[in-house]
PDB file of C-alpha atoms in Angstrom:
ATOM      1  CA  MET A   1      -4.150   6.918 -17.874  1.00 35.00           C
ATOM      2  CA  GLY A   2      -0.677   7.253 -19.638  1.00 40.00           C
ATOM      3  CA  TRP A   3       1.515   7.618 -16.851  1.00 43.00           C
ATOM      4  CA  SER A   4       2.096   6.139 -13.298  1.00 48.00           C
ATOM      5  CA  ALA A   5       4.440   6.117 -10.644  1.00 48.00           C
ATOM      6  CA  PHE A   6       4.005   5.346  -7.047  1.00 49.00           C
ATOM      7  CA  PRO A   7       4.506   8.700  -4.618  1.00 51.00           C
ATOM      8  CA  PRO A   8       2.586   7.218  -1.209  1.00 52.00           C
ATOM      9  CA  LEU A   9       1.481   9.823   1.271  1.00 56.00           C
ATOM     10  CA  PRO A  10       0.834   9.407   5.034  1.00 57.00           C
ATOM     11  CA  ALA A  11      -2.031   7.741   6.547  1.00 58.00           C
ATOM     12  CA  LYS A  12      -4.450   9.795   8.243  1.00 65.00           C
ATOM     13  CA  THR A  13      -7.775   7.628   8.543  1.00 75.00           C
ATOM     14  CA  ALA A  14      -8.529   4.018   8.444  1.00 78.00           C
ATOM     15  CA  ALA A  15      -9.297   3.971   4.684  1.00 78.00           C
ATOM     16  CA  ASP A  16      -5.809   5.639   4.443  1.00 78.00           C
ATOM     17  CA  LYS A  17      -4.141   2.876   6.084  1.00 83.00           C
ATOM     18  CA  LEU A  18      -5.826   0.156   4.261  1.00 87.00           C
ATOM     19  CA  GLU A  19      -4.660   1.901   0.944  1.00 87.00           C
ATOM     20  CA  GLN A  20      -1.292   2.245   2.111  1.00 85.00           C
ATOM     21  CA  GLN A  21      -1.349  -1.387   2.952  1.00 89.00           C
ATOM     22  CA  MET A  22      -2.332  -2.189  -0.744  1.00 92.00           C
ATOM     23  CA  MET A  23       0.226  -0.059  -1.904  1.00 89.00           C
ATOM     24  CA  ARG A  24       3.164  -2.148  -0.045  1.00 88.00           C
ATOM     25  CA  GLU A  25       1.857  -5.320  -1.605  1.00 92.00           C
ATOM     26  CA  THR A  26       1.740  -3.637  -4.945  1.00 92.00           C
ATOM     27  CA  TYR A  27       5.248  -2.566  -4.339  1.00 90.00           C
ATOM     28  CA  THR A  28       6.459  -6.027  -3.713  1.00 92.00           C
ATOM     29  CA  GLU A  29       4.704  -7.446  -6.877  1.00 94.00           C
ATOM     30  CA  PHE A  30       6.046  -4.819  -8.920  1.00 93.00           C
ATOM     31  CA  GLU A  31       9.303  -5.687  -7.513  1.00 92.00           C
ATOM     32  CA  ASP A  32       8.993  -9.090  -8.291  1.00 94.00           C
ATOM     33  CA  ILE A  33       7.758  -8.533 -11.892  1.00 95.00           C
ATOM     34  CA  ALA A  34      10.752  -6.085 -12.543  1.00 93.00           C
ATOM     35  CA  ALA A  35      13.038  -8.606 -11.651  1.00 93.00           C
ATOM     36  CA  LYS A  36      11.600 -11.356 -13.682  1.00 95.00           C
ATOM     37  CA  TYR A  37      10.130  -9.786 -16.887  1.00 95.00           C
ATOM     38  CA  PRO A  38      12.223  -6.735 -17.873  1.00 93.00           C
ATOM     39  CA  GLU A  39      10.006  -6.128 -20.769  1.00 94.00           C
ATOM     40  CA  SER A  40       6.565  -5.238 -18.742  1.00 95.00           C
ATOM     41  CA  GLY A  41       7.811  -1.738 -18.766  1.00 92.00           C
ATOM     42  CA  ILE A  42       8.409  -1.531 -14.869  1.00 93.00           C
ATOM     43  CA  ALA A  43      11.336  -0.092 -13.227  1.00 90.00           C
ATOM     44  CA  PHE A  44      12.524   1.320  -9.793  1.00 88.00           C
ATOM     45  CA  VAL A  45      14.020   4.757  -9.735  1.00 83.00           C
ATOM     46  CA  PRO A  46      14.698   7.212  -6.738  1.00 73.00           C
ATOM     47  CA  ASP A  47      12.034   9.852  -6.052  1.00 68.00           C
ATOM     48  CA  PRO A  48      12.907  13.178  -4.307  1.00 63.00           C
ATOM     49  CA  GLU A  49       9.424  14.354  -2.637  1.00 55.00           C
ATOM     50  CA  ASN A  50       8.444  17.210  -0.546  1.00 47.00           C
ATOM     51  CA  GLY A  51       6.267  15.473   2.072  1.00 46.00           C
ATOM     52  CA  TYR A  52       6.912  12.646   4.302  1.00 42.00           C
ATOM     53  CA  VAL A  53       6.786   9.261   4.178  1.00 49.00           C
ATOM     54  CA  GLY A  54       8.807   5.944   5.279  1.00 53.00           C
ATOM     55  CA  TRP A  55       9.685   3.703   2.588  1.00 65.00           C
ATOM     56  CA  PRO A  56      12.890   1.656   1.182  1.00 73.00           C
ATOM     57  CA  ASP A  57      15.503   3.672   0.944  1.00 79.00           C
ATOM     58  CA  PHE A  58      14.005   6.225   3.036  1.00 81.00           C
ATOM     59  CA  ARG A  59      16.017   9.260   3.747  1.00 83.00           C
ATOM     60  CA  VAL A  60      15.450  13.233   4.765  1.00 83.00           C
ATOM     61  CA  LEU A  61      17.439  15.319   1.970  1.00 84.00           C
ATOM     62  CA  PRO A  62      19.775  17.955   3.290  1.00 86.00           C
ATOM     63  CA  GLN A  63      18.758  21.595   2.122  1.00 86.00           C
ATOM     64  CA  GLU A  64      21.728  21.717  -0.081  1.00 85.00           C
ATOM     65  CA  GLU A  65      19.738  19.065  -2.351  1.00 85.00           C
ATOM     66  CA  TYR A  66      16.709  21.187  -2.795  1.00 84.00           C
ATOM     67  CA  PRO A  67      15.773  22.557  -6.084  1.00 78.00           C
ATOM     68  CA  LYS A  68      17.863  25.724  -6.269  1.00 78.00           C
ATOM     69  CA  GLY A  69      15.817  28.699  -6.151  1.00 76.00           C
ATOM     70  CA  HIS A  70      13.303  26.455  -3.441  1.00 75.00           C
ATOM     71  CA  GLU A  71      15.122  27.042   0.060  1.00 72.00           C
ATOM     72  CA  ASN A  72      11.793  27.810   1.421  1.00 78.00           C
ATOM     73  CA  ILE A  73      11.093  23.820   1.216  1.00 82.00           C
ATOM     74  CA  ARG A  74       9.803  22.994   4.566  1.00 80.00           C
ATOM     75  CA  LEU A  75      10.769  19.260   4.103  1.00 80.00           C
ATOM     76  CA  GLY A  76      12.272  16.949   1.284  1.00 83.00           C
ATOM     77  CA  VAL A  77      12.649  13.264   1.515  1.00 79.00           C
ATOM     78  CA  SER A  78      13.849  10.822  -0.770  1.00 81.00           C
ATOM     79  CA  TYR A  79      12.852   7.158  -1.020  1.00 80.00           C
ATOM     80  CA  ARG A  80      13.100   4.187  -3.422  1.00 80.00           C
ATOM     81  CA  CYS A  81       9.788   4.017  -5.890  1.00 84.00           C
ATOM     82  CA  TRP A  82       8.412   2.288  -9.231  1.00 87.00           C
ATOM     83  CA  VAL A  83       7.712   3.694 -12.199  1.00 90.00           C
ATOM     84  CA  LEU A  84       5.995   2.301 -15.276  1.00 90.00           C
ATOM     85  CA  ASN A  85       5.303   2.567 -18.824  1.00 92.00           C
ATOM     86  CA  SER A  86       1.534   2.092 -18.648  1.00 91.00           C
ATOM     87  CA  PRO A  87       0.823   1.230 -22.496  1.00 91.00           C
ATOM     88  CA  VAL A  88       3.807  -1.228 -22.562  1.00 94.00           C
ATOM     89  CA  TYR A  89       2.876  -2.853 -19.103  1.00 95.00           C
ATOM     90  CA  LEU A  90      -0.869  -2.991 -19.973  1.00 95.00           C
ATOM     91  CA  LEU A  91      -0.382  -4.834 -23.111  1.00 96.00           C
ATOM     92  CA  TRP A  92       2.230  -7.005 -21.076  1.00 96.00           C
ATOM     93  CA  LEU A  93      -0.549  -7.614 -18.499  1.00 97.00           C
ATOM     94  CA  LYS A  94      -3.076  -8.546 -21.204  1.00 97.00           C
ATOM     95  CA  SER A  95      -0.897 -10.836 -22.910  1.00 97.00           C
ATOM     96  CA  ARG A  96       0.028 -12.722 -19.216  1.00 97.00           C
ATOM     97  CA  ALA A  97      -4.154 -12.955 -18.306  1.00 96.00           C
ATOM     98  CA  GLU A  98      -4.631 -14.397 -21.883  1.00 97.00           C
ATOM     99  CA  GLY A  99      -1.959 -16.880 -21.324  1.00 97.00           C
ATOM    100  CA  LEU A 100      -3.462 -18.244 -17.927  1.00 96.00           C
ATOM    101  CA  GLY A 101      -6.771 -18.873 -19.874  1.00 92.00           C
ATOM    102  CA  VAL A 102      -8.499 -15.092 -19.804  1.00 90.00           C
ATOM    103  CA  HIS A 103     -11.080 -13.694 -22.703  1.00 85.00           C
ATOM    104  CA  PHE A 104     -11.603 -10.156 -23.185  1.00 88.00           C
ATOM    105  CA  VAL A 105     -15.224  -9.206 -24.964  1.00 84.00           C
ATOM    106  CA  LYS A 106     -16.116  -5.689 -25.776  1.00 84.00           C
ATOM    107  CA  GLY A 107     -19.587  -4.742 -25.218  1.00 82.00           C
ATOM    108  CA  GLN A 108     -22.090  -2.181 -23.870  1.00 83.00           C
ATOM    109  CA  VAL A 109     -24.213  -2.546 -20.691  1.00 81.00           C
ATOM    110  CA  SER A 110     -26.637  -0.404 -18.812  1.00 81.00           C
ATOM    111  CA  ARG A 111     -26.741  -2.670 -16.040  1.00 81.00           C
ATOM    112  CA  LEU A 112     -23.637  -4.282 -14.297  1.00 82.00           C
ATOM    113  CA  GLU A 113     -25.934  -7.695 -14.150  1.00 75.00           C
ATOM    114  CA  ASP A 114     -26.021  -7.666 -17.757  1.00 80.00           C
ATOM    115  CA  ALA A 115     -22.313  -8.044 -18.187  1.00 80.00           C
ATOM    116  CA  ALA A 116     -22.460 -11.961 -18.070  1.00 73.00           C
ATOM    117  CA  ALA A 117     -24.842 -11.857 -20.758  1.00 75.00           C
ATOM    118  CA  ILE A 118     -22.268 -10.382 -23.086  1.00 75.00           C
ATOM    119  CA  LEU A 119     -19.435 -12.412 -22.069  1.00 69.00           C
ATOM    120  CA  LEU A 120     -20.882 -16.088 -21.103  1.00 65.00           C
ATOM    121  CA  PRO A 121     -21.995 -16.464 -24.846  1.00 62.00           C
ATOM    122  CA  SER A 122     -19.148 -15.556 -26.486  1.00 56.00           C
ATOM    123  CA  ARG A 123     -17.505 -18.711 -24.785  1.00 57.00           C
ATOM    124  CA  GLY A 124     -20.429 -20.968 -25.122  1.00 54.00           C
ATOM    125  CA  LEU A 125     -21.674 -20.649 -21.610  1.00 55.00           C
ATOM    126  CA  ASP A 126     -25.082 -20.320 -20.122  1.00 56.00           C
ATOM    127  CA  GLY A 127     -23.991 -18.945 -16.673  1.00 53.00           C
ATOM    128  CA  GLY A 128     -25.696 -20.327 -13.665  1.00 55.00           C
ATOM    129  CA  SER A 129     -24.993 -20.044 -10.374  1.00 53.00           C
ATOM    130  CA  SER A 130     -21.118 -19.894 -10.927  1.00 65.00           C
ATOM    131  CA  THR A 131     -21.031 -16.367 -12.339  1.00 82.00           C
ATOM    132  CA  ILE A 132     -19.457 -13.577 -10.473  1.00 88.00           C
ATOM    133  CA  VAL A 133     -19.566  -9.790 -11.830  1.00 90.00           C
ATOM    134  CA  ILE A 134     -16.712  -7.383 -10.926  1.00 93.00           C
ATOM    135  CA  ASN A 135     -17.160  -4.047 -10.814  1.00 93.00           C
ATOM    136  CA  ALA A 136     -14.256  -2.226 -11.830  1.00 93.00           C
ATOM    137  CA  THR A 137     -15.977   0.617 -14.055  1.00 89.00           C
ATOM    138  CA  GLY A 138     -13.929   3.353 -12.461  1.00 87.00           C
ATOM    139  CA  ARG A 139     -16.537   5.518 -11.676  1.00 83.00           C
ATOM    140  CA  GLY A 140     -19.138   2.666 -10.425  1.00 81.00           C
ATOM    141  CA  LEU A 141     -21.567   3.420 -13.207  1.00 80.00           C
ATOM    142  CA  ASP A 142     -24.413   5.602 -11.388  1.00 80.00           C
ATOM    143  CA  ASP A 143     -22.668   5.852  -7.850  1.00 90.00           C
ATOM    144  CA  PRO A 144     -23.881   9.299  -6.788  1.00 92.00           C
ATOM    145  CA  ALA A 145     -20.489   9.284  -4.722  1.00 93.00           C
ATOM    146  CA  SER A 146     -18.428   9.285  -7.590  1.00 92.00           C
ATOM    147  CA  PHE A 147     -17.004  12.377  -9.566  1.00 91.00           C
ATOM    148  CA  PRO A 148     -14.079  12.937 -12.292  1.00 89.00           C
ATOM    149  CA  SER A 149     -11.128  14.976 -11.876  1.00 89.00           C
ATOM    150  CA  ARG A 150      -9.370  16.428 -14.920  1.00 87.00           C
ATOM    151  CA  GLY A 151      -5.597  16.258 -15.150  1.00 89.00           C
ATOM    152  CA  GLN A 152      -3.718  17.622 -18.044  1.00 91.00           C
ATOM    153  CA  PHE A 153      -0.137  15.958 -18.765  1.00 92.00           C
ATOM    154  CA  VAL A 154       2.495  16.314 -21.384  1.00 94.00           C
ATOM    155  CA  HIS A 155       4.633  13.407 -22.695  1.00 94.00           C
ATOM    156  CA  VAL A 156       8.330  14.522 -24.062  1.00 94.00           C
ATOM    157  CA  ALA A 157      11.309  12.987 -25.451  1.00 93.00           C
ATOM    158  CA  ASN A 158      13.637  14.316 -22.550  1.00 92.00           C
ATOM    159  CA  GLU A 159      14.867  11.886 -20.167  1.00 91.00           C
ATOM    160  CA  CYS A 160      15.016  12.176 -16.247  1.00 89.00           C
ATOM    161  CA  ARG A 161      16.452   9.715 -14.005  1.00 85.00           C
ATOM    162  CA  GLU A 162      14.165  10.069 -11.278  1.00 86.00           C
ATOM    163  CA  THR A 163      10.707  10.673 -10.409  1.00 88.00           C
ATOM    164  CA  ILE A 164      10.015  14.142  -8.839  1.00 88.00           C
ATOM    165  CA  SER A 165       6.890  14.935  -6.821  1.00 86.00           C
ATOM    166  CA  HIS A 166       6.868  18.606  -5.718  1.00 86.00           C
ATOM    167  CA  HIS A 167       3.868  20.287  -3.794  1.00 84.00           C
ATOM    168  CA  TRP A 168       3.491  24.095  -4.444  1.00 85.00           C
ATOM    169  CA  ALA A 169       2.291  26.917  -1.873  1.00 81.00           C
ATOM    170  CA  ASP A 170      -0.654  27.341  -3.726  1.00 83.00           C
ATOM    171  CA  GLY A 171      -1.935  23.859  -3.038  1.00 81.00           C
ATOM    172  CA  SER A 172      -0.853  22.506  -6.887  1.00 85.00           C
ATOM    173  CA  SER A 173       1.543  20.117  -7.336  1.00 88.00           C
ATOM    174  CA  THR A 174       4.084  18.907 -10.092  1.00 92.00           C
ATOM    175  CA  VAL A 175       5.235  15.359 -11.024  1.00 92.00           C
ATOM    176  CA  ILE A 176       7.749  14.476 -13.324  1.00 94.00           C
ATOM    177  CA  ILE A 177       8.084  10.906 -14.313  1.00 93.00           C
ATOM    178  CA  PRO A 178      10.413   8.806 -16.315  1.00 92.00           C
ATOM    179  CA  ARG A 179       9.068   5.908 -18.592  1.00 92.00           C
ATOM    180  CA  PRO A 180      11.164   2.933 -18.772  1.00 90.00           C
ATOM    181  CA  LEU A 181      12.315   1.404 -22.058  1.00 89.00           C
ATOM    182  CA  GLY A 182      12.795   4.447 -23.845  1.00 86.00           C
ATOM    183  CA  GLY A 183       9.790   6.090 -23.147  1.00 88.00           C
ATOM    184  CA  GLY A 184      10.613   9.489 -22.481  1.00 92.00           C
ATOM    185  CA  THR A 185       9.134  11.346 -19.509  1.00 94.00           C
ATOM    186  CA  ILE A 186       5.485  12.369 -18.321  1.00 94.00           C
ATOM    187  CA  ILE A 187       5.275  15.678 -16.978  1.00 95.00           C
ATOM    188  CA  GLY A 188       1.913  16.956 -15.102  1.00 91.00           C
ATOM    189  CA  GLY A 189       0.368  18.144 -11.784  1.00 78.00           C
ATOM    190  CA  THR A 190      -3.046  19.786 -12.940  1.00 85.00           C
ATOM    191  CA  LYS A 191      -6.060  18.666 -10.711  1.00 85.00           C
ATOM    192  CA  GLU A 192      -9.689  19.611 -11.428  1.00 85.00           C
ATOM    193  CA  PRO A 193     -12.231  17.879  -9.572  1.00 86.00           C
ATOM    194  CA  ASN A 194     -16.071  17.389 -11.033  1.00 84.00           C
ATOM    195  CA  ASP A 195     -14.866  18.383 -14.507  1.00 76.00           C
ATOM    196  CA  TRP A 196     -18.008  16.411 -16.411  1.00 66.00           C
ATOM    197  CA  TYR A 197     -17.333  17.536 -19.725  1.00 63.00           C
ATOM    198  CA  PHE A 198     -17.359  14.207 -21.145  1.00 55.00           C
ATOM    199  CA  LEU A 199     -20.626  13.510 -19.609  1.00 52.00           C
ATOM    200  CA  SER A 200     -22.238  16.600 -20.112  1.00 48.00           C
ATOM    201  CA  THR A 201     -26.100  16.421 -20.791  1.00 44.00           C
ATOM    202  CA  GLN A 202     -28.977  18.685 -19.886  1.00 41.00           C
ATOM    203  CA  SER A 203     -28.960  17.937 -16.210  1.00 45.00           C
ATOM    204  CA  GLN A 204     -25.287  18.189 -15.690  1.00 47.00           C
ATOM    205  CA  PRO A 205     -23.443  21.300 -17.627  1.00 45.00           C
ATOM    206  CA  ALA A 206     -20.308  21.010 -19.121  1.00 46.00           C
ATOM    207  CA  PHE A 207     -17.709  22.976 -16.981  1.00 45.00           C
ATOM    208  CA  ARG A 208     -15.015  23.380 -19.230  1.00 49.00           C
ATOM    209  CA  SER A 209     -13.625  22.017 -22.589  1.00 51.00           C
ATOM    210  CA  ALA A 210     -11.748  18.784 -22.661  1.00 56.00           C
ATOM    211  CA  GLU A 211      -9.137  20.248 -25.094  1.00 75.00           C
ATOM    212  CA  VAL A 212      -5.785  20.625 -23.982  1.00 85.00           C
ATOM    213  CA  SER A 213      -4.775  23.931 -22.733  1.00 86.00           C
ATOM    214  CA  ALA A 214      -1.680  25.361 -24.355  1.00 88.00           C
ATOM    215  CA  THR A 215      -1.219  27.794 -21.149  1.00 89.00           C
ATOM    216  CA  VAL A 216      -1.251  24.879 -18.859  1.00 89.00           C
ATOM    217  CA  THR A 217       1.262  23.096 -20.966  1.00 91.00           C
ATOM    218  CA  ASP A 218       3.654  25.998 -20.654  1.00 91.00           C
ATOM    219  CA  VAL A 219       2.902  26.389 -17.096  1.00 90.00           C
ATOM    220  CA  VAL A 220       3.641  22.549 -16.394  1.00 92.00           C
ATOM    221  CA  LEU A 221       6.792  22.681 -18.401  1.00 93.00           C
ATOM    222  CA  LYS A 222       8.297  25.474 -16.901  1.00 91.00           C
ATOM    223  CA  ARG A 223       7.706  24.489 -13.387  1.00 91.00           C
ATOM    224  CA  ALA A 224       9.376  21.314 -14.395  1.00 92.00           C
ATOM    225  CA  VAL A 225      12.510  23.053 -15.412  1.00 90.00           C
ATOM    226  CA  GLU A 226      12.712  24.838 -12.286  1.00 88.00           C
ATOM    227  CA  LEU A 227      12.744  21.579 -10.161  1.00 89.00           C
ATOM    228  CA  GLU A 228      15.098  19.580 -12.634  1.00 89.00           C
ATOM    229  CA  PRO A 229      17.032  21.821 -14.906  1.00 87.00           C
ATOM    230  CA  GLY A 230      18.853  18.827 -16.304  1.00 88.00           C
ATOM    231  CA  LEU A 231      15.634  17.953 -18.530  1.00 89.00           C
ATOM    232  CA  ILE A 232      16.504  20.144 -21.097  1.00 86.00           C
ATOM    233  CA  GLN A 233      20.202  19.638 -21.364  1.00 69.00           C
ATOM    234  CA  HIS A 234      19.535  16.403 -23.194  1.00 62.00           C
ATOM    235  CA  ASP A 235      20.326  16.079 -26.958  1.00 63.00           C
ATOM    236  CA  VAL A 236      16.704  16.483 -28.274  1.00 68.00           C
ATOM    237  CA  ALA A 237      15.202  18.617 -30.968  1.00 67.00           C
ATOM    238  CA  ALA A 238      13.206  20.856 -28.965  1.00 68.00           C
ATOM    239  CA  THR A 239       9.653  21.762 -30.182  1.00 69.00           C
ATOM    240  CA  SER A 240       8.738  24.138 -27.460  1.00 69.00           C
ATOM    241  CA  THR A 241       9.839  27.404 -26.258  1.00 67.00           C
ATOM    242  CA  SER A 242      10.645  25.869 -22.748  1.00 75.00           C
ATOM    243  CA  GLY A 243      13.325  23.288 -24.539  1.00 85.00           C
ATOM    244  CA  PHE A 244      11.023  20.284 -24.713  1.00 91.00           C
ATOM    245  CA  LYS A 245      10.310  17.886 -27.152  1.00 91.00           C
ATOM    246  CA  ILE A 246       6.897  17.660 -26.745  1.00 92.00           C
ATOM    247  CA  LEU A 247       5.564  14.118 -28.194  1.00 93.00           C
ATOM    248  CA  GLN A 248       2.076  14.073 -26.534  1.00 92.00           C
ATOM    249  CA  GLU A 249      -0.319  16.661 -24.838  1.00 92.00           C
ATOM    250  CA  TYR A 250      -3.742  15.121 -23.249  1.00 87.00           C
ATOM    251  CA  VAL A 251      -6.278  15.431 -20.639  1.00 87.00           C
ATOM    252  CA  ALA A 252      -7.392  12.367 -18.345  1.00 84.00           C
ATOM    253  CA  ARG A 253      -9.781  11.941 -15.915  1.00 85.00           C
ATOM    254  CA  ARG A 254      -9.351  10.228 -12.681  1.00 88.00           C
ATOM    255  CA  PRO A 255     -12.356   8.377 -11.175  1.00 90.00           C
ATOM    256  CA  MET A 256     -12.580   9.512  -7.790  1.00 91.00           C
ATOM    257  CA  ARG A 257     -15.190   9.060  -4.958  1.00 92.00           C
ATOM    258  CA  ASN A 258     -16.517  10.551  -1.916  1.00 91.00           C
ATOM    259  CA  GLY A 259     -15.312   8.125   0.821  1.00 88.00           C
ATOM    260  CA  GLY A 260     -12.360   6.543  -1.239  1.00 89.00           C
ATOM    261  CA  LEU A 261     -12.397   3.162  -2.716  1.00 92.00           C
ATOM    262  CA  ARG A 262     -15.367   1.109  -2.914  1.00 94.00           C
ATOM    263  CA  LEU A 263     -14.076  -2.446  -2.300  1.00 95.00           C
ATOM    264  CA  GLU A 264     -16.916  -4.792  -1.295  1.00 95.00           C
ATOM    265  CA  SER A 265     -19.321  -7.611  -2.333  1.00 94.00           C
ATOM    266  CA  GLU A 266     -22.773  -7.737  -2.864  1.00 92.00           C
ATOM    267  CA  THR A 267     -25.623 -10.167  -3.178  1.00 89.00           C
ATOM    268  CA  GLY A 268     -29.470 -10.310  -3.948  1.00 86.00           C
ATOM    269  CA  PRO A 269     -32.242 -12.208  -4.946  1.00 86.00           C
ATOM    270  CA  GLY A 270     -32.255 -12.747  -8.853  1.00 79.00           C
ATOM    271  CA  LYS A 271     -28.930 -11.421  -9.942  1.00 81.00           C
ATOM    272  CA  PRO A 272     -25.200 -12.535  -9.774  1.00 84.00           C
ATOM    273  CA  PRO A 273     -23.241 -11.670  -6.758  1.00 90.00           C
ATOM    274  CA  ILE A 274     -21.068  -8.431  -7.604  1.00 91.00           C
ATOM    275  CA  ILE A 275     -17.615  -7.381  -6.159  1.00 95.00           C
ATOM    276  CA  HIS A 276     -17.597  -3.761  -6.151  1.00 95.00           C
ATOM    277  CA  CYS A 277     -13.822  -2.418  -7.027  1.00 95.00           C
ATOM    278  CA  TYR A 278     -13.820   1.463  -8.155  1.00 95.00           C
ATOM    279  CA  GLY A 279     -13.266   4.871  -7.013  1.00 93.00           C
ATOM    280  CA  ALA A 280      -9.562   4.664  -6.665  1.00 92.00           C
ATOM    281  CA  GLY A 281      -8.879   7.776  -8.099  1.00 90.00           C
ATOM    282  CA  ALA A 282      -5.208   8.573  -8.966  1.00 87.00           C
ATOM    283  CA  SER A 283      -3.917   5.724  -6.963  1.00 89.00           C
ATOM    284  CA  GLY A 284      -5.330   2.998  -9.486  1.00 91.00           C
ATOM    285  CA  PHE A 285      -1.963   1.557 -10.265  1.00 93.00           C
ATOM    286  CA  LYS A 286      -0.592   1.953  -6.898  1.00 91.00           C
ATOM    287  CA  ILE A 287      -2.741  -0.004  -5.090  1.00 94.00           C
ATOM    288  CA  SER A 288      -3.562  -2.610  -8.357  1.00 95.00           C
ATOM    289  CA  TRP A 289      -2.201  -5.902  -6.947  1.00 96.00           C
ATOM    290  CA  GLY A 290      -3.192  -5.425  -3.234  1.00 96.00           C
ATOM    291  CA  VAL A 291      -6.934  -4.718  -4.725  1.00 96.00           C
ATOM    292  CA  ALA A 292      -6.624  -7.798  -6.679  1.00 97.00           C
ATOM    293  CA  THR A 293      -5.643  -9.911  -3.562  1.00 97.00           C
ATOM    294  CA  ARG A 294      -8.439  -8.925  -1.682  1.00 97.00           C
ATOM    295  CA  VAL A 295     -11.102  -9.222  -4.800  1.00 97.00           C
ATOM    296  CA  HIS A 296      -9.442 -12.766  -5.025  1.00 97.00           C
ATOM    297  CA  LYS A 297     -10.721 -13.478  -1.677  1.00 97.00           C
ATOM    298  CA  PHE A 298     -13.976 -12.108  -1.983  1.00 96.00           C
ATOM    299  CA  VAL A 299     -14.321 -14.440  -5.384  1.00 95.00           C
ATOM    300  CA  ALA A 300     -12.853 -17.237  -3.310  1.00 95.00           C
ATOM    301  CA  ASP A 301     -15.270 -16.740  -0.381  1.00 94.00           C
ATOM    302  CA  LEU A 302     -18.374 -16.004  -2.726  1.00 92.00           C
ATOM    303  CA  GLU A 303     -17.439 -19.461  -4.644  1.00 90.00           C
ATOM    304  CA  ALA A 304     -17.426 -20.944  -1.248  1.00 89.00           C
ATOM    305  CA  LYS A 305     -21.097 -20.547  -0.624  1.00 85.00           C
ATOM    306  CA  GLN A 306     -22.462 -21.278  -3.757  1.00 75.00           C
TER     307      GLN A 306
END
């Protein structure tokens, strides 16, 4: 995805509580990265949220701070959250990994077990008992519990100083996320589960086109102005009737999974150990470092048994 920010939600189940813990671990790691590496594309900003959660700098908003015209909001809160410029951050992270000796190899496989067959020869290795495959494929290849959720986003040059998450009475949401390092702002909020367009086959019909909808873009931008009128008061050459300078409109798909994130190790005769780590939905960046810590422990435990 081309955007990311940290809007946590209340924990209701054991899986939710685990995700909240991983969010906290990721939050701490991002604080450290933002302080040490400003070029990483991570920054911390206020986040007015019309929901409820306890977090650093958490406070309940008085009604006079609600967006004008939305006095019927039941609850508004604010807390300190992180945002990141995902293209910048991912390139920075890749560079850091390569500096630690990580090799990136592109290839195509039909089975998870075949991943090692692509990677190891490229490094002059033959594998063996030390090979461990980490399945971070998003949708987990052929996991029937996994499904995509379509979202449409708009990248604009207009700048915002805080990230805003608003949940509308009709069940939809609007997110306004500033991108650090002069990256403008990402605006979105659509969510369409089980949109299989990009995997359409005879047995799996397409539900709708992957093309950007001009109507959706118009609704997304108009709602953003309702929540934050200051977005269109900046000195930018508007390319839309709403007063935004649109840089890009795009569709992305979140790797959802019934039952939530799959995070476990699997061993069996005749194949390398596999650590499954997929199905995070829209929470990939939010829980990334917490997940990485647990994957690292799985690896250490497997290596200790080999």
